Coordinates of C-alpha atoms in Angstrom, one line a residue:
Chain A
M1 CA 32.6 11.2 11.7
K2 CA 32.1 11.9 15.4
Y3 CA 30.6 15.3 14.7
S4 CA 29.0 16.6 11.5
V5 CA 30.9 19.0 9.2
N6 CA 28.3 21.6 10.0
N7 CA 29.0 21.4 13.8
Y8 CA 32.7 21.9 13.2
V9 CA 32.0 24.8 10.8
G10 CA 29.6 26.5 13.3
A11 CA 32.1 26.1 16.2
F12 CA 35.1 27.3 14.2
T13 CA 33.4 30.4 12.7
Q14 CA 32.3 31.4 16.2
A15 CA 35.7 30.6 17.8
I16 CA 37.7 32.5 15.2
K17 CA 35.8 35.7 16.2
M18 CA 36.8 35.2 19.9
A19 CA 40.4 34.1 19.4
P20 CA 41.6 34.6 15.8
N21 CA 45.2 33.5 16.4
E22 CA 44.5 30.2 18.3
A23 CA 41.4 29.0 16.4
T24 CA 43.2 27.3 13.5
G25 CA 45.6 25.3 15.7
G26 CA 42.7 24.5 18.0
L27 CA 40.7 23.1 15.2
V28 CA 43.5 20.8 14.0
K29 CA 44.0 19.6 17.6
L30 CA 40.3 18.9 18.0
L31 CA 40.1 17.0 14.7
K32 CA 43.1 14.8 15.8
K33 CA 41.4 14.2 19.1
T34 CA 38.1 13.2 17.6
G35 CA 39.7 11.2 14.8
D36 CA 38.0 13.3 12.1
I37 CA 41.3 14.7 10.8
K38 CA 40.9 12.5 7.7
H39 CA 38.0 14.7 6.7
F40 CA 40.2 17.8 7.1
N41 CA 39.9 19.0 3.5
K42 CA 36.1 18.6 3.5
I43 CA 35.8 20.6 6.8
V44 CA 38.2 23.3 5.6
E45 CA 36.2 23.7 2.4
A46 CA 33.0 24.0 4.3
I47 CA 34.5 26.6 6.6
H48 CA 35.7 28.5 3.5
K49 CA 32.2 28.4 2.0
K50 CA 30.7 29.6 5.2
L51 CA 33.1 32.5 5.5
V52 CA 32.5 33.5 1.8
N53 CA 28.7 33.4 2.4
E54 CA 29.0 35.4 5.6
K55 CA 30.8 38.1 3.7
G56 CA 27.9 38.2 1.2
G57 CA 29.7 36.2 -1.5
K58 CA 28.8 33.1 -3.3
W59 CA 30.7 29.9 -3.8
I60 CA 30.9 29.3 -7.5
N61 CA 32.1 26.0 -9.1
I62 CA 33.0 26.1 -12.7
E63 CA 33.7 22.9 -14.5
T64 CA 34.9 22.5 -18.0
A65 CA 36.1 19.5 -20.0
R66 CA 39.6 20.9 -20.9
E67 CA 42.1 23.3 -19.4
S68 CA 42.4 25.3 -22.6
A69 CA 38.7 26.1 -22.6
L70 CA 39.1 28.1 -19.4
K71 CA 39.5 31.8 -19.7
K72 CA 39.6 32.4 -16.0
E73 CA 40.1 36.1 -15.9
K74 CA 37.3 36.7 -18.4
I75 CA 35.0 34.5 -16.4
K76 CA 35.9 36.1 -13.1
H77 CA 34.9 39.5 -14.4
N78 CA 31.3 38.3 -14.6
F79 CA 31.1 37.7 -10.8
S80 CA 31.3 39.9 -7.8
E81 CA 34.6 40.3 -6.0
K82 CA 33.1 38.8 -2.9
D83 CA 32.4 35.5 -4.7
Y84 CA 34.9 32.7 -4.6
I85 CA 35.4 30.9 -7.9
D86 CA 36.7 27.4 -8.0
F87 CA 37.8 26.1 -11.4
K88 CA 37.8 22.3 -12.1
I89 CA 38.6 20.1 -15.1
N90 CA 36.1 17.3 -15.7
P91 CA 36.7 15.4 -19.0
E92 CA 33.3 13.6 -18.5
L93 CA 31.6 16.8 -19.6
V94 CA 32.9 16.3 -23.1
A95 CA 32.5 20.0 -24.0
G96 CA 30.9 23.2 -22.6
M97 CA 30.7 24.5 -19.1
R98 CA 28.9 23.7 -15.9
V99 CA 28.4 26.4 -13.3
T100 CA 27.2 25.6 -9.8
V101 CA 26.3 28.3 -7.2
D102 CA 26.6 27.5 -3.5
G103 CA 26.2 23.8 -4.4
E104 CA 22.5 24.4 -4.9
E105 CA 21.9 25.9 -8.3
E106 CA 23.4 24.7 -11.5
L107 CA 23.6 26.0 -15.1
D108 CA 24.6 23.0 -17.1
N109 CA 25.7 23.9 -20.6
T110 CA 27.8 20.9 -21.3
L111 CA 27.6 18.6 -24.3
N112 CA 27.3 15.6 -21.9
Q113 CA 24.0 17.1 -20.5
K114 CA 22.7 18.0 -24.0
L115 CA 23.2 14.4 -25.2
K116 CA 21.5 13.1 -22.0
N117 CA 18.5 15.4 -22.6
L118 CA 18.4 14.3 -26.2
F119 CA 18.1 10.6 -25.4
R120 CA 15.9 11.0 -22.3
Chain B
M1 CA 9.6 1.7 -43.3
S2 CA 13.1 3.4 -43.4
Y3 CA 11.4 6.6 -44.6
E4 CA 9.1 6.6 -41.6
I5 CA 12.1 6.1 -39.2
I6 CA 14.0 8.9 -40.8
E7 CA 11.0 11.2 -40.6
K8 CA 10.5 10.3 -36.9
L9 CA 14.2 11.0 -36.2
K10 CA 14.0 14.2 -38.2
K11 CA 11.1 15.4 -36.1
E12 CA 12.9 14.6 -32.9
I13 CA 16.1 16.4 -34.0
A14 CA 14.2 19.4 -35.4
G15 CA 12.0 19.6 -32.3
Y16 CA 15.0 19.6 -29.9
K17 CA 15.0 22.8 -27.8
D18 CA 18.1 23.8 -26.0
D19 CA 16.7 25.7 -23.1
T20 CA 19.4 25.6 -20.5
Q21 CA 18.5 27.3 -17.3
F22 CA 19.4 27.3 -13.7
E23 CA 18.2 24.2 -11.8
H24 CA 18.2 23.2 -8.2
I25 CA 20.6 20.4 -7.6
G26 CA 22.0 18.3 -4.8
V27 CA 24.9 15.9 -4.5
V28 CA 24.8 12.4 -2.9
T29 CA 27.1 12.5 0.1
E30 CA 26.4 9.1 1.6
V31 CA 24.7 6.0 0.2
G32 CA 23.9 2.6 1.6
D33 CA 21.1 0.2 2.4
G34 CA 18.8 1.8 -0.1
I35 CA 19.1 5.2 1.6
A36 CA 21.0 8.3 0.2
K37 CA 22.0 11.3 2.0
I38 CA 21.9 14.3 -0.3
S39 CA 23.4 17.7 0.3
G40 CA 21.8 20.8 -1.3
L41 CA 18.3 20.7 -2.7
S42 CA 17.2 22.9 0.2
K43 CA 13.9 23.6 -1.7
A44 CA 12.9 20.0 -2.0
L45 CA 9.5 19.0 -0.7
S46 CA 8.6 16.1 1.6
Q47 CA 7.7 13.0 -0.5
E48 CA 9.0 14.7 -3.7
L49 CA 10.3 12.4 -6.4
L50 CA 14.0 13.1 -6.9
N51 CA 16.1 12.0 -9.9
I52 CA 19.6 10.7 -9.1
E53 CA 21.9 11.0 -12.2
A54 CA 23.9 7.8 -11.7
K55 CA 26.7 6.9 -14.1
D56 CA 24.7 4.6 -16.5
S57 CA 21.1 5.6 -15.9
D58 CA 18.9 7.8 -13.8
V59 CA 17.6 6.3 -10.5
S60 CA 14.5 7.6 -8.7
A61 CA 14.3 8.4 -5.0
I62 CA 11.8 9.9 -2.6
A63 CA 12.7 12.8 -0.3
F64 CA 11.8 11.5 3.2
N65 CA 13.8 13.4 5.7
L66 CA 14.2 17.1 5.2
E67 CA 17.0 18.2 7.6
E68 CA 18.8 21.5 8.0
S69 CA 21.8 20.6 5.8
F70 CA 20.8 17.4 4.0
I71 CA 18.0 15.3 2.7
G72 CA 17.5 11.7 3.6
A73 CA 16.1 10.0 0.5
V74 CA 14.8 6.5 -0.1
I75 CA 16.1 5.0 -3.4
L76 CA 13.4 3.3 -5.4
G77 CA 15.4 1.7 -8.2
D78 CA 18.7 -0.2 -8.2
A79 CA 20.6 1.3 -5.2
Q80 CA 23.8 -0.3 -6.3
K81 CA 24.1 2.1 -9.2
V82 CA 24.1 5.2 -6.9
K83 CA 27.5 6.4 -5.9
V84 CA 28.7 9.3 -3.7
G85 CA 29.1 12.4 -5.8
D86 CA 26.2 11.7 -8.1
R87 CA 24.0 14.7 -8.9
V88 CA 20.4 14.8 -7.8
K89 CA 17.6 16.9 -9.3
Q90 CA 14.1 17.8 -8.2
T91 CA 11.3 16.7 -10.4
G92 CA 8.5 18.8 -8.8
K93 CA 6.3 15.7 -8.8
V94 CA 5.2 13.2 -6.1
V95 CA 5.3 9.4 -6.7
S96 CA 2.5 8.4 -8.9
L97 CA 1.4 5.7 -11.2
K98 CA -0.6 5.5 -14.4
A99 CA -4.1 4.1 -13.7
G100 CA -6.7 3.0 -16.1
Q101 CA -9.1 0.1 -17.0
E102 CA -6.1 -1.6 -18.7
L103 CA -4.7 -2.5 -15.3
I104 CA -7.5 -5.0 -14.7
G105 CA -6.2 -8.6 -15.0
R106 CA -2.6 -7.5 -14.6
V107 CA 0.1 -8.0 -12.0
V108 CA 2.1 -4.8 -11.3
D109 CA 4.7 -3.4 -9.0
P110 CA 4.0 -0.4 -6.8
L111 CA 5.2 2.0 -9.5
G112 CA 2.8 0.5 -12.0
N113 CA 5.3 -1.5 -14.0
P114 CA 4.1 -4.9 -15.3
L115 CA 5.4 -8.1 -13.6
D116 CA 3.4 -10.7 -15.5
N117 CA 5.2 -10.9 -18.8
K118 CA 2.0 -9.9 -20.6
G119 CA 3.6 -6.9 -22.3
V120 CA 3.1 -3.2 -21.8
I121 CA 0.0 -2.1 -19.9
F122 CA -0.8 1.0 -21.7
T123 CA -0.2 1.3 -25.5
D124 CA 0.5 4.7 -27.0
L125 CA -3.3 4.9 -27.7
D126 CA -4.3 4.0 -24.1
L127 CA -1.7 6.4 -22.6
G128 CA -4.0 9.4 -23.4
K129 CA -6.8 7.7 -21.4
A130 CA -4.7 6.7 -18.5
K131 CA -4.5 9.1 -15.6
D132 CA -1.7 9.9 -13.2
Y133 CA -2.7 9.0 -9.7
P134 CA -0.4 10.0 -6.8
L135 CA 0.3 7.3 -4.3
E136 CA -0.2 9.7 -1.4
R137 CA -3.5 11.6 -1.6
R138 CA -5.8 13.2 1.0
A139 CA -8.7 11.1 2.0
P140 CA -12.2 12.2 0.8
D141 CA -13.8 14.7 3.3
V142 CA -16.8 14.1 5.3
V143 CA -19.2 16.1 3.1
S144 CA -18.5 14.1 0.0
R145 CA -19.1 10.7 1.8
E146 CA -22.3 8.9 2.6
S147 CA -22.9 6.1 5.1
V148 CA -22.3 2.5 4.2
N149 CA -25.5 1.1 2.6
T150 CA -24.6 -1.8 0.2
P151 CA -23.1 -5.1 1.3
V152 CA -19.9 -6.7 0.2
H153 CA -20.8 -10.4 0.2
T154 CA -17.7 -12.5 1.0
G155 CA -19.3 -15.8 0.2
I156 CA -18.4 -17.0 3.7
K157 CA -21.4 -17.8 5.8
A158 CA -19.9 -16.9 9.1
V159 CA -18.8 -13.5 7.9
D160 CA -21.9 -12.6 5.8
A161 CA -24.3 -13.7 8.6
M162 CA -22.5 -12.4 11.8
I163 CA -19.8 -9.9 10.7
P164 CA -21.3 -8.2 7.6
I165 CA -19.2 -5.9 5.6
G166 CA -20.5 -2.9 3.7
R167 CA -19.1 -1.1 0.6
G168 CA -16.8 1.6 1.9
Q169 CA -16.0 -0.2 5.2
R170 CA -12.6 -1.1 6.5
E171 CA -12.7 -4.5 8.0
L172 CA -9.5 -6.0 9.5
I173 CA -8.7 -9.7 9.1
I174 CA -6.4 -10.6 12.0
G175 CA -4.9 -13.8 13.2
D176 CA -1.8 -15.9 13.6
R177 CA 0.1 -17.4 10.7
Q178 CA -1.6 -20.2 8.8
T179 CA -5.0 -19.5 10.1
G180 CA -6.7 -18.7 6.8
K181 CA -6.5 -14.9 6.6
T182 CA -5.5 -14.7 2.9
A183 CA -8.1 -17.4 2.2
I184 CA -10.9 -15.2 3.5
A185 CA -9.7 -12.3 1.4
L186 CA -9.4 -14.5 -1.7
D187 CA -12.8 -16.0 -1.2
T188 CA -14.2 -12.5 -1.0
I189 CA -12.5 -11.6 -4.3
I190 CA -13.7 -14.8 -6.0
N191 CA -17.3 -14.2 -4.7
Q192 CA -17.5 -10.8 -6.4
G193 CA -17.7 -12.6 -9.7
Q194 CA -21.0 -14.2 -8.7
D195 CA -22.5 -11.6 -6.5
I196 CA -23.9 -9.3 -9.1
S197 CA -27.6 -8.3 -9.2
D198 CA -29.8 -5.3 -10.0
K199 CA -29.0 -3.9 -6.6
R200 CA -25.4 -4.8 -6.5
R201 CA -22.9 -4.1 -9.3
G202 CA -19.7 -5.9 -9.6
M203 CA -16.6 -4.8 -7.7
I204 CA -13.1 -4.3 -9.0
C205 CA -10.7 -6.0 -6.6
I206 CA -7.1 -5.0 -5.9
Y207 CA -5.0 -7.5 -4.1
V208 CA -1.8 -6.0 -2.6
A209 CA 0.9 -8.5 -1.6
I210 CA 3.4 -6.9 0.7
G211 CA 6.6 -8.9 1.7
Q212 CA 5.1 -12.2 0.5
K213 CA 7.1 -15.0 -1.1
N214 CA 7.0 -14.8 -4.9
S215 CA 5.8 -18.4 -5.0
K216 CA 2.8 -17.4 -2.8
V217 CA 1.9 -14.5 -5.0
A218 CA 2.2 -16.7 -8.1
K219 CA -0.1 -19.3 -6.4
I220 CA -2.7 -16.6 -5.6
V221 CA -2.6 -15.2 -9.2
K222 CA -3.1 -18.8 -10.5
T223 CA -6.1 -19.4 -8.1
L224 CA -7.7 -16.1 -9.2
E225 CA -7.1 -17.0 -12.9
E226 CA -8.6 -20.5 -12.4
K227 CA -11.7 -19.1 -10.6
G228 CA -12.2 -16.4 -13.3
A229 CA -11.6 -13.7 -10.8
L230 CA -8.5 -12.2 -12.5
K231 CA -10.8 -10.5 -15.1
Y232 CA -11.9 -8.0 -12.5
T233 CA -8.8 -8.0 -10.3
V234 CA -5.5 -6.1 -10.2
V235 CA -2.6 -7.6 -8.2
V236 CA 0.1 -5.2 -6.8
S237 CA 3.1 -7.2 -5.7
A238 CA 6.0 -6.1 -3.6
P239 CA 7.6 -9.4 -2.7
A240 CA 9.9 -10.1 0.2
S241 CA 12.9 -9.8 -2.2
A242 CA 11.9 -6.2 -3.1
P243 CA 13.6 -3.3 -1.3
A244 CA 11.8 -2.0 1.9
S245 CA 11.0 1.2 0.0
V246 CA 9.0 -0.7 -2.6
Q247 CA 7.2 -2.7 0.1
Y248 CA 6.4 0.6 1.9
L249 CA 4.8 2.0 -1.3
A250 CA 2.8 -1.1 -2.2
P251 CA -0.4 -0.4 -0.2
F252 CA -0.4 3.2 -1.3
A253 CA -0.2 2.1 -4.9
G254 CA -3.1 -0.4 -4.4
C255 CA -5.1 2.4 -2.8
A256 CA -4.3 4.8 -5.7
I257 CA -5.5 2.2 -8.2
A258 CA -8.7 1.7 -6.2
E259 CA -9.2 5.5 -6.1
Y260 CA -9.1 5.6 -9.9
F261 CA -12.0 3.1 -10.0
M262 CA -13.8 4.9 -7.2
D263 CA -13.5 8.2 -9.1
Q264 CA -15.0 6.4 -12.2
G265 CA -18.1 5.7 -10.0
Q266 CA -17.2 2.0 -9.5
D267 CA -16.9 0.0 -6.4
A268 CA -13.4 -1.2 -5.5
L269 CA -12.2 -3.7 -2.9
V270 CA -8.6 -3.5 -1.7
V271 CA -6.9 -6.3 0.2
Y272 CA -3.7 -5.3 2.0
D273 CA -1.9 -8.5 2.7
D274 CA -0.4 -7.7 5.1
L275 CA 0.1 -4.5 7.0
S276 CA 2.4 -6.1 9.7
K277 CA 5.0 -6.6 7.0
H278 CA 4.3 -3.1 5.7
A279 CA 4.9 -1.7 9.3
D280 CA 8.2 -3.7 9.3
S281 CA 9.3 -2.2 6.1
Y282 CA 8.5 1.3 7.3
R283 CA 10.4 0.6 10.5
Q284 CA 13.4 -0.5 8.5
L285 CA 13.3 2.7 6.4
S286 CA 12.8 4.8 9.5
L287 CA 15.7 3.3 11.4
L288 CA 18.0 3.6 8.4
L289 CA 17.0 7.2 8.1
R290 CA 17.9 7.5 11.8
R291 CA 14.5 8.6 12.8
P292 CA 13.9 8.1 16.6
P293 CA 12.5 4.7 17.4
G294 CA 9.5 4.3 19.6
R295 CA 7.6 1.3 20.9
E296 CA 8.8 -2.0 19.5
A297 CA 11.3 0.2 17.5
Y298 CA 8.6 1.5 15.2
P299 CA 8.7 5.2 14.4
G300 CA 6.3 7.6 16.1
D301 CA 4.2 8.1 13.0
I302 CA 3.4 4.4 12.3
F303 CA -0.2 5.0 13.5
Y304 CA -0.5 8.0 11.1
L305 CA 0.9 5.9 8.3
H306 CA -1.9 3.3 8.6
A307 CA -4.6 5.7 9.5
R308 CA -4.0 7.9 6.4
L309 CA -3.9 4.8 4.2
L310 CA -7.2 3.3 5.6
E311 CA -9.0 6.6 5.8
R312 CA -8.9 6.7 2.0
A313 CA -11.5 3.9 2.0
A314 CA -14.8 5.6 1.5
K315 CA -18.3 5.5 0.2
M316 CA -18.9 8.6 -1.9
D317 CA -22.3 10.2 -2.3
K318 CA -24.1 10.5 -5.6
E319 CA -22.8 14.0 -6.3
H320 CA -19.3 12.7 -6.1
G321 CA -19.8 9.7 -8.4
G322 CA -21.2 7.2 -5.9
G323 CA -18.1 5.0 -6.0
S324 CA -16.5 3.3 -3.0
I325 CA -13.4 1.7 -1.7
T326 CA -13.7 -1.1 0.7
A327 CA -10.5 -2.0 2.5
L328 CA -9.6 -5.4 3.9
P329 CA -6.3 -5.0 5.7
I330 CA -4.7 -8.1 7.1
I331 CA -2.6 -8.3 10.3
E332 CA -0.5 -11.3 11.4
T333 CA -0.3 -11.7 15.1
Q334 CA 2.3 -13.6 17.0
L335 CA 0.9 -16.4 19.2
G336 CA -2.5 -14.7 19.2
D337 CA -1.3 -11.5 20.8
V338 CA -3.8 -8.9 19.6
S339 CA -2.5 -6.4 22.2
A340 CA 0.8 -5.9 20.4
Y341 CA 1.5 -2.4 19.0
I342 CA 0.5 -2.8 15.3
P343 CA -2.6 -5.0 15.8
T344 CA -4.0 -2.6 18.4
N345 CA -3.3 0.4 16.1
V346 CA -5.0 -1.2 13.1
I347 CA -7.9 -2.5 15.2
S348 CA -8.6 1.0 16.4
I349 CA -8.4 2.5 12.9
T350 CA -10.7 0.0 11.2
D351 CA -14.5 -0.4 11.5
G352 CA -14.3 -4.0 12.8
Q353 CA -12.3 -7.1 12.7
I354 CA -12.5 -10.7 11.7
Y355 CA -10.5 -12.6 14.3
L356 CA -9.1 -15.9 13.3
E357 CA -7.9 -18.4 16.0
A358 CA -5.3 -21.1 15.5
D359 CA -7.0 -23.4 18.1
L360 CA -10.3 -23.3 16.1
F361 CA -8.4 -23.9 12.9
Y362 CA -6.7 -27.1 14.3
K363 CA -10.1 -28.2 15.7
G364 CA -11.3 -28.3 12.1
L365 CA -13.6 -25.3 12.4
R366 CA -12.7 -23.6 9.2
P367 CA -12.9 -20.7 8.5
A368 CA -11.5 -20.4 12.1
I369 CA -13.5 -17.3 12.9
N370 CA -13.9 -16.5 16.6
A371 CA -17.4 -15.1 16.5
G372 CA -17.1 -13.6 20.0
L373 CA -14.0 -11.4 19.3
S374 CA -15.0 -10.5 15.7
V375 CA -17.2 -7.5 15.1
S376 CA -18.4 -5.3 12.3
R377 CA -19.2 -1.8 13.5
V378 CA -21.0 -0.4 10.4
G379 CA -21.7 -3.4 8.2
S380 CA -25.1 -4.4 9.7
S381 CA -26.7 -1.3 8.2
A382 CA -25.6 -2.6 4.8
Q383 CA -26.8 -6.2 5.5
T384 CA -29.6 -7.4 3.3
K385 CA -33.1 -7.9 4.9
A386 CA -33.0 -11.6 4.0
M387 CA -29.7 -12.1 5.8
K388 CA -30.7 -9.9 8.8
K389 CA -33.8 -12.0 9.2
V390 CA -32.1 -15.4 9.4
S391 CA -28.9 -14.3 11.1
G392 CA -30.4 -12.6 14.1
K393 CA -31.5 -16.0 15.4
L394 CA -28.1 -17.5 14.5
R395 CA -26.1 -15.1 16.6
L396 CA -28.3 -15.7 19.6
D397 CA -28.4 -19.5 19.3
L398 CA -24.6 -19.6 18.9
A399 CA -24.0 -17.4 21.9
Q400 CA -26.2 -19.6 24.0
F401 CA -24.5 -22.7 22.7
R402 CA -21.1 -21.4 23.6
E403 CA -22.2 -20.5 27.1
L404 CA -23.8 -23.9 27.6
Q405 CA -20.9 -25.7 26.1
A406 CA -18.6 -24.3 28.7
F407 CA -21.1 -25.0 31.5
V408 CA -21.8 -28.6 30.3
Q409 CA -18.2 -29.7 30.9
F410 CA -19.0 -29.7 34.7
A411 CA -22.5 -31.1 34.6
S412 CA -23.4 -34.7 33.8
D413 CA -27.2 -34.6 33.9
L414 CA -28.8 -32.2 31.5
D415 CA -32.5 -31.3 31.0
E416 CA -34.1 -31.8 27.6
N417 CA -34.2 -28.1 26.8
T418 CA -30.4 -27.7 27.3
K419 CA -29.7 -30.8 25.3
N420 CA -31.7 -29.4 22.4
Q421 CA -29.9 -26.1 22.6
I422 CA -26.6 -27.9 22.5
A423 CA -27.7 -30.0 19.6
R424 CA -28.9 -27.0 17.7
G425 CA -25.6 -25.2 18.4
Q426 CA -23.5 -28.1 17.1
R427 CA -25.5 -28.1 13.9
L428 CA -25.2 -24.4 13.5
T429 CA -21.4 -24.6 14.0
E430 CA -21.3 -27.4 11.5
I431 CA -23.1 -25.4 8.7
L432 CA -20.8 -22.5 9.2
K433 CA -17.8 -24.6 8.1
Q434 CA -16.8 -24.3 4.5
V435 CA -13.8 -25.1 2.3
D436 CA -11.6 -22.3 0.9
N437 CA -11.8 -21.0 -2.7
D438 CA -15.5 -22.0 -2.8
P439 CA -17.6 -19.0 -1.7
I440 CA -21.3 -19.6 -1.5
P441 CA -23.8 -17.2 -3.1
F442 CA -25.7 -15.1 -0.7
E443 CA -29.2 -16.6 -1.4
K444 CA -27.8 -20.1 -0.7
Q445 CA -26.3 -18.9 2.5
V446 CA -29.7 -17.5 3.6
L447 CA -31.3 -20.8 2.9
T448 CA -28.7 -22.8 4.7
I449 CA -28.8 -20.7 7.8
Y450 CA -32.7 -20.6 7.7
M451 CA -32.8 -24.4 7.7
A452 CA -30.3 -24.8 10.6
A453 CA -31.8 -22.0 12.7
N454 CA -35.4 -23.2 12.2
G455 CA -34.7 -26.8 13.2
Y456 CA -34.9 -28.5 9.8
L457 CA -31.5 -30.1 10.4
D458 CA -32.1 -31.0 14.1
D459 CA -32.7 -34.7 13.4
V460 CA -29.6 -35.1 11.1
K461 CA -26.4 -36.5 12.6
V462 CA -23.9 -33.7 13.3
N463 CA -21.3 -35.1 10.9
E464 CA -23.8 -35.4 8.1
V465 CA -25.3 -31.9 8.5
R466 CA -23.2 -30.2 5.8
A467 CA -23.8 -33.0 3.2
V468 CA -27.5 -33.0 3.9
S469 CA -27.9 -29.3 3.8
D470 CA -25.9 -29.1 0.5
K471 CA -28.2 -31.8 -0.9
I472 CA -31.4 -30.0 0.1
I473 CA -30.1 -26.7 -1.4
D474 CA -29.2 -28.6 -4.6
N475 CA -32.7 -30.0 -4.8
I476 CA -34.4 -26.6 -4.0
E477 CA -32.2 -25.1 -6.8
K478 CA -33.4 -27.7 -9.2
L479 CA -37.1 -28.0 -8.2
H480 CA -37.8 -24.5 -6.8
G481 CA -35.1 -22.3 -8.4
D482 CA -37.5 -19.4 -8.4
I483 CA -37.3 -19.1 -4.6
L484 CA -33.6 -18.6 -4.7
K485 CA -34.0 -16.2 -7.6
K486 CA -36.5 -14.1 -5.7
I487 CA -34.3 -13.9 -2.6
R488 CA -31.4 -12.9 -4.8
E489 CA -33.3 -10.2 -6.6
S490 CA -35.4 -8.8 -3.8
N491 CA -32.7 -9.2 -1.1
Q492 CA -35.4 -10.3 1.3
V493 CA -37.4 -13.2 2.5
D494 CA -41.0 -11.9 2.5
D495 CA -43.9 -13.8 4.0
E496 CA -44.9 -15.4 0.7
T497 CA -41.4 -16.6 0.0
E498 CA -41.0 -17.9 3.5
E499 CA -44.3 -19.9 3.2
R500 CA -43.1 -21.4 -0.1
L501 CA -39.7 -22.2 1.5
K502 CA -41.4 -23.9 4.4
S503 CA -43.5 -26.0 2.2
S504 CA -40.7 -27.0 -0.1
L505 CA -38.4 -27.8 2.8
G506 CA -41.2 -29.9 4.3
E507 CA -41.6 -31.7 1.0
L508 CA -37.8 -32.4 0.7
K509 CA -37.6 -33.5 4.3
G510 CA -40.2 -36.1 3.6
V511 CA -38.0 -37.4 0.7

């Protein structure tokens, strides 16, 4: 990458305040110019995270082993409306749920982790 | 037996506690060349041990670079196992190893794992006695130290007489490749087995091999074993095939082991062979971590790296156990260039240096010590009275000899006095030669130097000096062994001993 994700995020979040209508198009053009368009999804996710955090919310990742185990609405009730909740399916977890907050803190209640702890 | 196994498993299962709680985590975002970039873990500490949860097993890493949005970590285990997306957890610990008396006689890696196929180092019973020693630790403060007062006898005449080393000193061994640097360190280790008296207890030696060939390390271990030196030596090996991170940790691991023995009130001797390669491995890590390069592409804190390592060598006072760590770092120069970056750094950190010269080596003067450029800044206060008495004259005579030798090349006609001085100098130079792996006990060194400096060998042909002096010492040992014993025990040559020595030398000269 020519510039780090953080640089793009910082620049975009400032630019969007100055010119809300042009910022998104400008970002795409810039990414094409610098050749970092292949990291578009990563950058957009980082921008999204930053915007959520700026509004006082948290970026929550919830991983479960199977779709059926998810009771999305029930889980959403436990968080603030400002929070963004991202649900993912990860069969490697075997059973249970893993919650990650802002990519920094994690509550791992999966069977995979319990088995790992047992044999550690 | 099966009952025992079932009971053990039952205990494990019954004792399992499911205490899931929030943990700080990070995710590997980039990995390559033994370095991992980790996002998250904003509360990680510098030098903290991290646990990367790779697919098959956990891999350890050390947090090196703490940046705004990521951590640069050095992977300690198999870097191939680590993949982008792996989760990383803090351990709250710094890198440490288990230290204990059981390490003696073993070859270990910088994390304390055995490399010598002699089985586990600490059994379950020993584990309780073993202590965790962090690889990075603050050096002892000034108040808890005392000045150097006990000698470390290397068994090498030129060193013990002219560049004495004391317990707690840091003496650099510097020279080009193949000039006998390791040989001096090994002789010193071997000599510790025979240099024990009422006033000098034995030393525990730690040999740290950094970036050496495995074959060389194996040879060194074999030599130590053959000479009986392995029973008081620990070898820490980070061979050339080991990752740079492991090589970087090796001297710190050696120092941590030495600190264990120092804290037990024992004297330890650590040989860092060599710090040039250590600096290279640190440069490699720093460049991979994208730290800004400085002179010769070394990072800016390379001086601090070696200073904080060597500052841990100390002589503790009685209130703090009275133990000591003597450090013998080795530096390899390129074409005798001592003014390069790393050599000048380490010269300025240490308390003196033994400078080995390739020219002297090829002339057959071995050990190839350049007495003019070698110094010991604190060792003379630890030198025994006996050695001080005989070596004072030796230094002066050799200095005069070197001066005259240079002058004589232009003069054809010499007066008798000059001729005598040159003859004496040649004989003194000759007796300072010795083979490797055969250190000479201190009392025999005193005797040899006494003979040469007082003219007892003046009428012996130069090429026969060593053989004759060896023969005389053999005879004195057989016929007047008590003289040697007295020098060894009292550490001095008093008037009575000197008189007896003179008469027995006179006797033997007649024979």
